Coordinates of C-alpha atoms in Angstrom, one line a residue:
Chain A
M3 CA -11.7 -19.1 4.2
P4 CA -15.5 -19.2 4.3
S5 CA -17.0 -22.1 2.3
R6 CA -18.9 -19.9 -0.2
E7 CA -15.6 -18.5 -1.4
M8 CA -14.0 -22.0 -1.6
S9 CA -16.8 -23.3 -3.8
V10 CA -16.4 -20.3 -6.2
L11 CA -12.7 -20.9 -6.5
R12 CA -13.3 -24.6 -7.2
R13 CA -15.8 -23.8 -10.0
R14 CA -13.9 -21.0 -11.7
P15 CA -10.2 -21.4 -12.4
L16 CA -9.8 -18.0 -13.8
V17 CA -11.3 -16.4 -10.7
R18 CA -8.9 -18.5 -8.6
L19 CA -5.9 -17.3 -10.7
L20 CA -6.9 -13.7 -10.3
K21 CA -7.9 -13.9 -6.7
T22 CA -4.9 -15.6 -5.4
Q23 CA -2.2 -14.3 -7.6
F24 CA -3.2 -10.7 -8.1
S25 CA -4.8 -10.0 -4.7
C26 CA -1.6 -10.5 -2.7
A27 CA 0.4 -7.5 -3.9
L28 CA -2.4 -5.2 -4.6
S29 CA -4.7 -5.5 -1.5
R30 CA -2.7 -6.9 1.4
S31 CA 0.2 -4.6 1.7
Y32 CA -0.3 -3.4 5.3
H33 CA 3.0 -3.4 7.1
S34 CA 2.7 -3.6 10.8
Y35 CA 5.3 -2.5 13.4
D36 CA 3.6 -4.2 16.4
H37 CA 2.8 -7.5 14.8
R38 CA 5.4 -10.1 13.8
P39 CA 6.1 -10.1 10.1
Y40 CA 4.2 -12.5 7.9
N41 CA 6.5 -15.2 6.7
P42 CA 5.3 -16.8 3.5
Y43 CA 7.5 -19.8 3.9
T44 CA 7.2 -22.6 6.5
L45 CA 10.2 -23.9 8.4
S46 CA 10.7 -27.0 6.2
Q47 CA 10.1 -25.1 2.9
E48 CA 12.8 -22.5 3.8
K49 CA 15.2 -25.3 4.8
I50 CA 14.8 -27.2 1.5
L51 CA 14.9 -24.1 -0.7
S52 CA 17.9 -22.5 0.9
S53 CA 19.9 -25.7 0.6
A54 CA 18.7 -26.1 -3.0
L55 CA 19.9 -22.5 -3.9
Q56 CA 23.4 -23.5 -2.9
Y57 CA 23.4 -26.1 -5.7
V58 CA 22.1 -23.7 -8.4
Q59 CA 25.6 -22.3 -8.9
E60 CA 26.6 -25.8 -10.0
F61 CA 23.6 -27.4 -11.7
G62 CA 21.4 -24.4 -12.5
F63 CA 17.7 -24.0 -12.0
V64 CA 16.9 -27.6 -12.7
K65 CA 15.2 -30.4 -10.8
Q66 CA 18.6 -31.8 -9.6
S67 CA 19.2 -28.7 -7.4
L68 CA 15.8 -29.1 -5.7
V69 CA 16.4 -32.8 -5.2
Q70 CA 19.9 -32.2 -3.7
G71 CA 18.3 -29.5 -1.5
C72 CA 15.7 -32.0 -0.2
R73 CA 18.5 -34.5 0.5
D74 CA 20.6 -31.9 2.4
A75 CA 17.6 -30.9 4.5
G76 CA 17.1 -34.4 5.5
Y77 CA 14.0 -35.3 3.5
L78 CA 13.3 -37.8 0.8
D79 CA 14.3 -37.1 -2.8
T80 CA 10.7 -37.0 -3.9
T81 CA 9.9 -34.2 -1.4
H82 CA 10.5 -31.7 -4.3
A83 CA 7.0 -32.5 -5.5
V84 CA 5.7 -30.6 -2.5
F85 CA 6.5 -27.4 -4.5
Q86 CA 3.5 -27.1 -6.8
D87 CA 5.2 -24.5 -9.0
G88 CA 8.4 -26.6 -9.1
L89 CA 11.4 -24.6 -10.2
F90 CA 9.5 -21.3 -10.1
D91 CA 9.2 -21.8 -6.3
L92 CA 13.0 -21.9 -6.2
V93 CA 13.3 -18.8 -8.3
K94 CA 10.7 -17.0 -6.1
F95 CA 12.5 -18.0 -2.9
H96 CA 15.8 -16.5 -4.3
L97 CA 13.9 -13.3 -5.2
Y98 CA 12.3 -13.2 -1.7
R99 CA 15.5 -13.8 0.1
E100 CA 17.5 -11.2 -1.8
R101 CA 14.8 -8.6 -1.4
T102 CA 14.5 -9.1 2.4
K103 CA 18.2 -8.7 2.8
L104 CA 18.1 -5.1 1.6
A105 CA 16.5 -3.8 4.8
A106 CA 19.5 -4.7 6.8
L107 CA 21.7 -2.5 4.7
K108 CA 19.7 0.7 5.4
P109 CA 21.9 2.1 8.2
Q110 CA 25.1 1.6 6.2
I111 CA 23.7 3.1 3.0
D112 CA 22.1 6.0 4.8
E113 CA 25.4 6.8 6.4
E114 CA 27.5 6.5 3.2
E115 CA 25.2 8.2 0.7
G116 CA 23.6 10.8 3.0
K117 CA 20.3 12.4 1.9
S118 CA 20.5 12.0 -1.8
I119 CA 17.6 9.9 -3.1
G120 CA 19.2 9.2 -6.5
K121 CA 22.5 7.9 -4.9
R122 CA 20.7 5.7 -2.4
V123 CA 18.4 4.2 -5.0
R124 CA 21.5 3.4 -7.1
R125 CA 23.2 1.8 -4.1
Y126 CA 20.2 -0.4 -3.3
C127 CA 19.9 -1.5 -7.0
I128 CA 23.6 -2.4 -7.0
E129 CA 23.4 -4.3 -3.7
R130 CA 20.4 -6.2 -5.0
L131 CA 22.1 -7.0 -8.3
K132 CA 25.2 -8.2 -6.4
G133 CA 22.9 -10.7 -4.8
N134 CA 22.6 -12.4 -8.2
E135 CA 26.4 -12.5 -8.7
L136 CA 27.0 -16.1 -7.6
I137 CA 24.3 -17.5 -9.9
I138 CA 24.4 -15.0 -12.7
S139 CA 25.6 -17.7 -15.2
K140 CA 22.4 -19.6 -14.5
W141 CA 20.1 -16.6 -14.3
T142 CA 18.9 -16.8 -17.9
E143 CA 17.3 -20.2 -17.0
A144 CA 15.5 -18.4 -14.2
V145 CA 14.3 -15.7 -16.6
A146 CA 13.0 -18.4 -18.9
I147 CA 11.1 -20.0 -16.0
M148 CA 9.6 -16.6 -15.0
A149 CA 8.5 -15.9 -18.6
L150 CA 6.2 -19.0 -18.6
P151 CA 2.6 -17.6 -18.9
S152 CA 1.5 -19.2 -15.6
N153 CA 4.4 -17.7 -13.8
V154 CA 4.4 -14.2 -15.2
P155 CA 1.9 -12.6 -12.7
L156 CA 3.8 -13.8 -9.7
A157 CA 7.1 -12.8 -11.2
L158 CA 5.8 -9.3 -11.9
E159 CA 4.5 -9.2 -8.3
E160 CA 8.0 -10.0 -7.0
L161 CA 9.4 -7.2 -9.2
A162 CA 6.8 -4.8 -7.9
K163 CA 7.6 -5.8 -4.3
L164 CA 11.3 -5.2 -4.9
S165 CA 10.6 -1.8 -6.4
D166 CA 8.4 -0.9 -3.5
E167 CA 11.0 -2.1 -1.0
I168 CA 13.7 0.0 -2.5
W169 CA 11.5 3.1 -2.5
F170 CA 10.4 2.5 1.1
L171 CA 14.0 2.1 2.3
V172 CA 14.8 5.4 0.6
D173 CA 12.0 7.0 2.7
D174 CA 9.8 7.9 -0.2
K175 CA 6.8 9.9 0.9
S176 CA 4.7 10.1 -2.3
A177 CA 0.9 9.8 -1.7
D178 CA -0.7 10.0 -5.1
F179 CA -0.1 8.9 -8.7
D180 CA 3.6 9.6 -8.2
W181 CA 3.7 6.4 -6.1
Y182 CA 2.9 4.4 -9.2
T183 CA 5.1 6.2 -11.7
K184 CA 8.1 6.0 -9.4
R185 CA 7.7 2.2 -8.8
A186 CA 7.0 1.5 -12.4
S187 CA 10.1 3.4 -13.6
L188 CA 12.4 1.7 -11.0
A189 CA 11.0 -1.7 -11.9
A190 CA 11.8 -1.1 -15.6
V191 CA 15.3 0.2 -14.8
Y192 CA 16.0 -2.7 -12.5
S193 CA 14.7 -5.5 -14.8
S194 CA 16.6 -4.1 -17.8
T195 CA 19.8 -3.9 -15.8
E196 CA 19.4 -7.4 -14.5
L197 CA 19.1 -8.7 -18.0
Y198 CA 22.1 -6.8 -19.1
M199 CA 24.1 -8.3 -16.2
T200 CA 23.5 -11.8 -17.6
Q201 CA 25.7 -11.1 -20.6
D202 CA 28.2 -8.8 -18.9
N203 CA 31.8 -10.2 -18.7
S204 CA 33.6 -7.2 -17.4
P205 CA 35.6 -7.5 -14.1
S206 CA 33.3 -7.1 -11.1
F207 CA 30.4 -6.0 -13.4
E208 CA 31.6 -2.5 -14.0
K209 CA 29.7 -2.3 -17.3
T210 CA 26.5 -3.2 -15.5
W211 CA 26.8 -0.4 -13.0
E212 CA 27.5 2.0 -15.9
F213 CA 24.4 0.7 -17.7
L214 CA 22.4 1.2 -14.5
D215 CA 23.7 4.8 -14.2
R216 CA 22.6 5.5 -17.8
R217 CA 19.1 4.1 -17.2
L218 CA 18.7 6.1 -14.0
A219 CA 19.9 9.3 -15.8
D220 CA 17.2 8.6 -18.5
V221 CA 14.5 8.5 -15.8
R222 CA 15.8 11.7 -14.3
N223 CA 15.8 13.5 -17.6
T224 CA 12.3 12.3 -18.5
G225 CA 11.1 13.4 -15.1
S226 CA 12.6 16.8 -15.4
T227 CA 11.2 17.2 -19.0
V228 CA 7.7 16.3 -17.8
S229 CA 7.8 18.7 -14.9
S230 CA 9.3 21.5 -17.1
L231 CA 6.5 20.9 -19.6
A232 CA 3.9 21.1 -16.8
S233 CA 5.4 24.4 -15.5
W234 CA 5.5 25.8 -19.0
T235 CA 1.9 24.9 -19.6
T236 CA 0.7 26.3 -16.3
F237 CA 2.6 29.6 -16.9
T238 CA 1.3 29.9 -20.4
G239 CA -2.2 29.2 -19.3
F240 CA -2.2 31.9 -16.6
A241 CA -0.4 34.4 -18.8
S242 CA -3.1 33.9 -21.5
I243 CA -5.9 34.4 -19.0
N244 CA -4.4 37.5 -17.7
L245 CA -3.8 38.9 -21.2
L246 CA -7.5 38.2 -22.0
K247 CA -8.6 39.9 -18.8
S248 CA -6.5 43.0 -19.6
Q249 CA -7.9 43.1 -23.1
L250 CA -11.5 42.8 -21.9
S251 CA -11.1 45.5 -19.3
R252 CA -9.7 47.9 -21.9
G253 CA -13.2 47.9 -23.4
Chain B
M17 CA -14.2 -21.1 21.4
P18 CA -13.8 -19.3 24.8
M19 CA -16.9 -17.5 26.1
P20 CA -16.6 -13.7 26.3
V21 CA -16.4 -12.3 29.8
L22 CA -19.9 -11.3 30.9
R23 CA -19.4 -7.6 31.9
S24 CA -22.9 -6.5 31.3
S25 CA -25.8 -7.8 29.3
R26 CA -25.5 -5.0 26.8
T27 CA -21.8 -5.6 26.3
F28 CA -22.5 -9.3 25.9
V29 CA -25.2 -8.7 23.3
R30 CA -23.0 -6.3 21.4
T31 CA -20.1 -8.8 21.4
I32 CA -22.3 -11.5 20.1
A33 CA -23.8 -9.2 17.4
L34 CA -20.3 -8.1 16.3
R35 CA -19.0 -11.6 16.2
Q36 CA -21.9 -12.8 14.1
A37 CA -21.4 -9.8 11.8
S38 CA -18.5 -11.4 10.0
S39 CA -16.9 -14.8 10.1
V40 CA -13.3 -13.8 9.1
R41 CA -10.5 -14.7 11.5
Y42 CA -7.9 -12.0 12.0
Y43 CA -5.1 -14.2 13.3
S44 CA -3.4 -17.3 12.0
I45 CA -0.8 -19.5 13.7
P46 CA 2.6 -18.0 12.7
P47 CA 5.3 -20.2 11.2
R48 CA 8.7 -20.0 12.8
S49 CA 11.7 -18.9 10.8
V50 CA 14.4 -21.6 10.0
N51 CA 17.1 -20.1 12.2
D52 CA 16.5 -16.9 14.0
A53 CA 20.1 -15.9 13.7
D54 CA 20.0 -16.2 9.9
A55 CA 16.5 -14.8 9.4
P56 CA 16.5 -11.4 7.6
E57 CA 15.4 -8.5 9.7
P58 CA 13.0 -6.1 7.9
N59 CA 12.9 -2.5 8.9
I60 CA 15.9 -2.6 11.2
E61 CA 15.3 1.0 12.5
L62 CA 12.0 0.1 14.0
K63 CA 12.8 -2.8 16.2
L64 CA 9.8 -2.7 18.4
P65 CA 8.9 -5.7 20.7
E66 CA 6.9 -8.1 18.6
N67 CA 4.2 -9.0 21.0
F68 CA 1.5 -10.0 18.5
P69 CA 1.2 -12.8 16.0
P70 CA 1.2 -11.8 12.3
L71 CA -1.9 -10.3 11.0
S72 CA -3.9 -12.6 8.8
P73 CA -4.3 -11.8 5.1
D74 CA -7.9 -10.8 5.7
A75 CA -6.8 -8.3 8.4
R76 CA -4.1 -6.8 6.2
K77 CA -6.6 -6.5 3.4
F78 CA -9.1 -4.8 5.6
L79 CA -6.5 -2.3 7.1
S80 CA -4.9 -1.5 3.7
R81 CA -8.4 -0.8 2.2
L82 CA -9.3 1.3 5.2
I83 CA -6.2 3.5 4.9
R84 CA -6.4 3.7 1.1
V85 CA -10.1 4.8 1.0
D86 CA -9.7 7.2 4.0
Q87 CA -6.7 8.8 2.4
A88 CA -8.7 9.2 -0.9
G89 CA -11.7 10.5 1.1
E90 CA -9.7 13.1 3.0
L91 CA -8.0 14.2 -0.3
G92 CA -11.5 14.7 -1.8
A93 CA -12.7 16.6 1.3
D94 CA -9.6 18.8 1.3
L95 CA -10.1 19.8 -2.3
I96 CA -13.9 20.3 -2.0
Y97 CA -13.3 22.9 0.7
A98 CA -10.5 24.4 -1.3
G99 CA -12.8 24.8 -4.2
Q100 CA -15.6 26.3 -2.1
H101 CA -13.1 28.6 -0.3
W102 CA -11.8 29.9 -3.7
V103 CA -15.3 30.9 -4.8
F104 CA -16.5 32.3 -1.4
K105 CA -13.4 34.4 -0.9
R106 CA -14.5 36.4 -3.9
S107 CA -18.4 36.2 -3.8
R108 CA -19.2 35.9 0.0
P109 CA -16.2 37.0 2.1
S110 CA -18.2 36.7 5.3
L111 CA -18.5 32.9 4.8
A112 CA -14.9 32.4 3.9
P113 CA -13.6 32.1 7.5
L114 CA -16.0 29.3 8.3
I115 CA -15.0 27.4 5.2
R116 CA -11.4 28.0 6.0
H117 CA -11.8 26.5 9.5
M118 CA -13.4 23.4 8.1
W119 CA -10.8 23.2 5.4
D120 CA -7.9 23.4 7.9
Q121 CA -9.4 20.5 9.8
E122 CA -9.6 18.5 6.5
I123 CA -6.0 19.4 5.7
H124 CA -4.9 17.9 9.1
H125 CA -7.0 14.8 8.4
H126 CA -5.4 14.5 4.9
K127 CA -1.9 14.8 6.3
T128 CA -2.5 12.2 9.0
F129 CA -3.7 9.6 6.4
D130 CA -0.8 10.4 4.1
D131 CA 1.5 9.8 6.9
L132 CA -0.2 6.5 7.8
Q133 CA -0.1 5.4 4.1
N134 CA 3.6 6.0 4.0
R135 CA 4.4 4.3 7.3
H136 CA 2.4 1.2 6.6
R137 CA 3.5 0.9 3.0
I138 CA 0.0 1.0 1.6
R139 CA -0.7 1.6 -2.1
P140 CA -2.6 4.9 -2.5
S141 CA -5.7 5.0 -4.7
L142 CA -4.9 4.6 -8.4
F143 CA -7.5 7.2 -9.3
S144 CA -6.0 10.1 -7.2
P145 CA -5.8 12.5 -10.1
V146 CA -9.5 11.8 -10.9
W147 CA -10.5 12.4 -7.2
K148 CA -8.5 15.7 -7.2
I149 CA -10.2 17.1 -10.3
A150 CA -13.7 15.8 -9.3
A151 CA -13.5 17.2 -5.8
Y152 CA -12.2 20.6 -6.8
G153 CA -14.8 20.9 -9.5
L154 CA -17.6 19.8 -7.1
G155 CA -16.5 22.3 -4.5
M156 CA -16.3 25.2 -7.0
G157 CA -19.5 24.1 -8.8
T158 CA -21.6 24.0 -5.6
A159 CA -20.1 27.2 -4.3
L160 CA -21.0 29.0 -7.6
M161 CA -24.6 27.7 -7.2
G162 CA -24.8 29.5 -3.9
K163 CA -24.3 29.2 -0.1
E164 CA -27.2 26.8 0.4
A165 CA -26.0 24.5 -2.4
A166 CA -22.4 24.5 -1.0
M167 CA -23.7 23.6 2.5
A168 CA -25.9 20.9 0.9
C169 CA -22.9 19.4 -0.8
T170 CA -21.0 19.4 2.6
L171 CA -24.0 17.8 4.2
A172 CA -24.2 15.0 1.6
V173 CA -20.4 14.3 1.6
E174 CA -20.2 14.3 5.4
T175 CA -23.2 12.0 5.8
V176 CA -21.6 9.4 3.6
I177 CA -18.2 9.8 5.2
G178 CA -19.7 9.7 8.7
G179 CA -21.5 6.4 8.0
H180 CA -18.4 5.0 6.3
Y181 CA -16.2 5.9 9.3
N182 CA -18.7 4.3 11.6
N183 CA -18.6 1.0 9.7
Q184 CA -14.8 1.0 9.7
L185 CA -14.8 1.8 13.4
R186 CA -17.1 -1.1 14.1
E187 CA -14.9 -3.5 12.4
L188 CA -11.7 -2.1 14.0
V189 CA -13.3 -2.4 17.5
R190 CA -14.0 -6.0 16.7
M191 CA -10.4 -6.5 15.7
L192 CA -9.2 -4.8 18.9
E193 CA -11.4 -7.0 21.0
E194 CA -10.2 -10.2 19.4
E195 CA -6.6 -9.0 19.8
S196 CA -7.0 -8.1 23.4
R197 CA -8.5 -11.5 24.1
I198 CA -5.4 -13.3 22.8
S199 CA -2.8 -10.8 24.0
K200 CA -0.6 -11.5 27.1
D201 CA -1.6 -8.4 29.1
G202 CA -5.2 -8.1 27.8
Q203 CA -4.3 -5.0 25.7
A204 CA -4.6 -4.8 21.9
S205 CA -1.6 -3.5 19.9
A206 CA -0.8 0.2 20.3
E207 CA -0.8 0.7 16.6
L208 CA -4.3 -0.6 16.1
Q209 CA -5.6 1.3 19.2
A210 CA -4.1 4.5 17.8
L211 CA -5.7 3.8 14.4
A212 CA -9.1 3.3 16.0
K213 CA -8.7 6.5 18.0
T214 CA -7.8 8.5 14.9
V215 CA -10.8 7.1 13.0
S216 CA -13.1 7.9 15.9
E217 CA -11.8 11.5 16.3
F218 CA -12.0 12.1 12.5
R219 CA -15.6 10.7 12.5
D220 CA -16.5 13.2 15.2
D221 CA -14.9 16.0 13.2
E222 CA -16.9 15.0 10.1
L223 CA -20.2 14.9 12.0
E224 CA -19.4 18.3 13.5
H225 CA -19.0 19.6 9.9
L226 CA -22.4 18.0 9.1
D227 CA -24.0 19.9 12.0
T228 CA -22.3 23.1 10.8
A229 CA -23.7 22.6 7.3
V230 CA -27.2 22.0 8.7
E231 CA -27.0 25.2 10.8
N232 CA -25.9 27.2 7.8
D233 CA -29.1 26.5 5.8
A234 CA -28.0 23.4 3.9
E235 CA -31.6 22.1 3.9
K236 CA -32.8 25.3 2.1
A237 CA -30.9 24.5 -1.1
T238 CA -33.4 24.5 -4.0
P239 CA -32.7 21.3 -5.9
Y240 CA -32.1 19.7 -2.4
I241 CA -33.0 16.0 -3.0
I242 CA -31.4 15.9 -6.5
L243 CA -28.2 17.6 -5.3
T244 CA -27.7 15.7 -2.1
E245 CA -28.6 12.3 -3.6
T246 CA -26.4 12.8 -6.7
I247 CA -23.5 13.8 -4.5
K248 CA -24.1 10.9 -2.1
G249 CA -24.3 8.4 -5.0
G250 CA -21.0 9.8 -6.4
C251 CA -19.3 9.5 -3.0
R252 CA -20.4 5.9 -2.5
A253 CA -19.2 5.0 -6.0
A254 CA -15.9 6.8 -5.3
V255 CA -15.6 4.9 -1.9
W256 CA -16.2 1.5 -3.7
I257 CA -13.6 2.3 -6.3
A258 CA -11.0 3.7 -3.9
E259 CA -11.2 0.7 -1.6
R260 CA -10.3 -1.6 -4.5
F261 CA -8.2 0.5 -6.8

C-alpha cells in the first residue's frame, strides 16, 4: 500500500474501519477464471483454525478450542494471540469454509433439482444449514460473538457473500436493482432460518426445513404481489392516457 | 526490478511513462492451501488451468469498478438512444434508421457488459433505476428539442465515454504488460486480453458515434455550450458515482 494511504489509516481509526471492513465485499468482487483464487487464510492459519473447529463441538466458541487447535497444529498454546479478532476469527473461518463447500455440490444439485430456481435455492440453503449441524448446540455463542459491534460489519459481509454465492450457483443473471433485492431477501431468509435452527429439537431438523419453506414462500408471494401491482399500475396508466386521447379527439 | 526489454525507444518511453503513472502492484505472492486434496474447489464447472497467481486486491478493485461503470454507461447509452428513437420515429422518420443503427450497437454493448458482470460476479451499480430514468428522459428531452440538440447530446455523451474508455484501456494495457512479464510463456491471461479487446472495440464504436453526431450537425445546436457542458458534467458525475456505488 502506498505510504500516503498508510498514514491516513494510522491517523483516522474510523477511516481504517470503513476502508478495510467495508471495501472488501463491495469493491473487490471480481472473480477470475484464469487466475488462481484468492485465499484469505495462510497455511498456518488454516491449519490452526480447522483443528480448533473440531473442538467447538465439545467446548464451544471459547478460547480453549483455539488453544487446543494451536496445540494440535503443532504450535505453542499462546499462538492463539495471532488471531487479532480472537474467537470471531474462528467463527469467520467456519462461515468461510462452509460457504466455499457449496460450489462442489453444484453438479449434484443441478441434476437433482433440474432448472427450477426456487428448488435449487432451497437445496443450497439446506446444505449450508446442514453444515452447522455438528456445532448447532454452540451456535448461539457464535451469534453472540457476531453481534458485538466491532464484529457486525464483517459478519454481515459474510452473510452477503453467502447470499451472493447461492445466487451465483443458481446461475442468476440479474443486472440491475434486482441483484440487490434478491440477495437481501435471501440473506434475511437464511439468517432467520439459521436462528430458528438453534432452538429446533425435531429429528433431523424437519421443522427447520418447514420454516425455510414458509420463508421462501413469503418471498415468492411478496415478489408476485409487487409485480402484479406494477402490471396493474402500468395497464391503468396506459388505459387512462388512451381514454383521454379518445376524449380529446372527440372534440 | 527487472529492466523492460528495449524494443524501440518509443515503446521504452511509453513503458516508463505508464509505470510511473501509478504505483499499485497488481500481483501478490499467493499463499498455498493447507492440503490440496482437502481444499474446497470453487466453480467446479469452470476448471481452467490456473496459470496465473491471484489478482491483488487493487487489481480486483480496478476490474470490478471497470465492469460496473461500463455496464452502467452502456445501460445509459442504450436508453438515451431508445428515448431519441421514440421521439424521432414520430417527428422525423428519416432520421430514425440512423438512430436505430446506433441504438442496436449500444444494445450489443449493454448485453456484453451484462454478461461480463454476471460471469465475474460483480455487483452492478446501486443507482441503476436512476440511470434508467435519467437516460431515457435525456434522450427524449434532447430529441424533442430538435435534431441538432439530439446530436449534441450524443456528441457530449460519446466524448466523455470515449475518454473514459481510453483511461481504462491505458490501465488495462499496463496490467497486461505486467502480467505478460511474469507469465511462463510471455502471454497475459486470455480473460484480461479479451477484456482489453472488448473495451478497445467499444471505444472505437463510441468514437464512430461521435463522428456520426458531428456529421449530422451536432455543432449547430443553439444552446451548444450550455447543452454539451451540462450533459458532460452529468455524465462525469454519473461515472464517479457508478464506479463506487
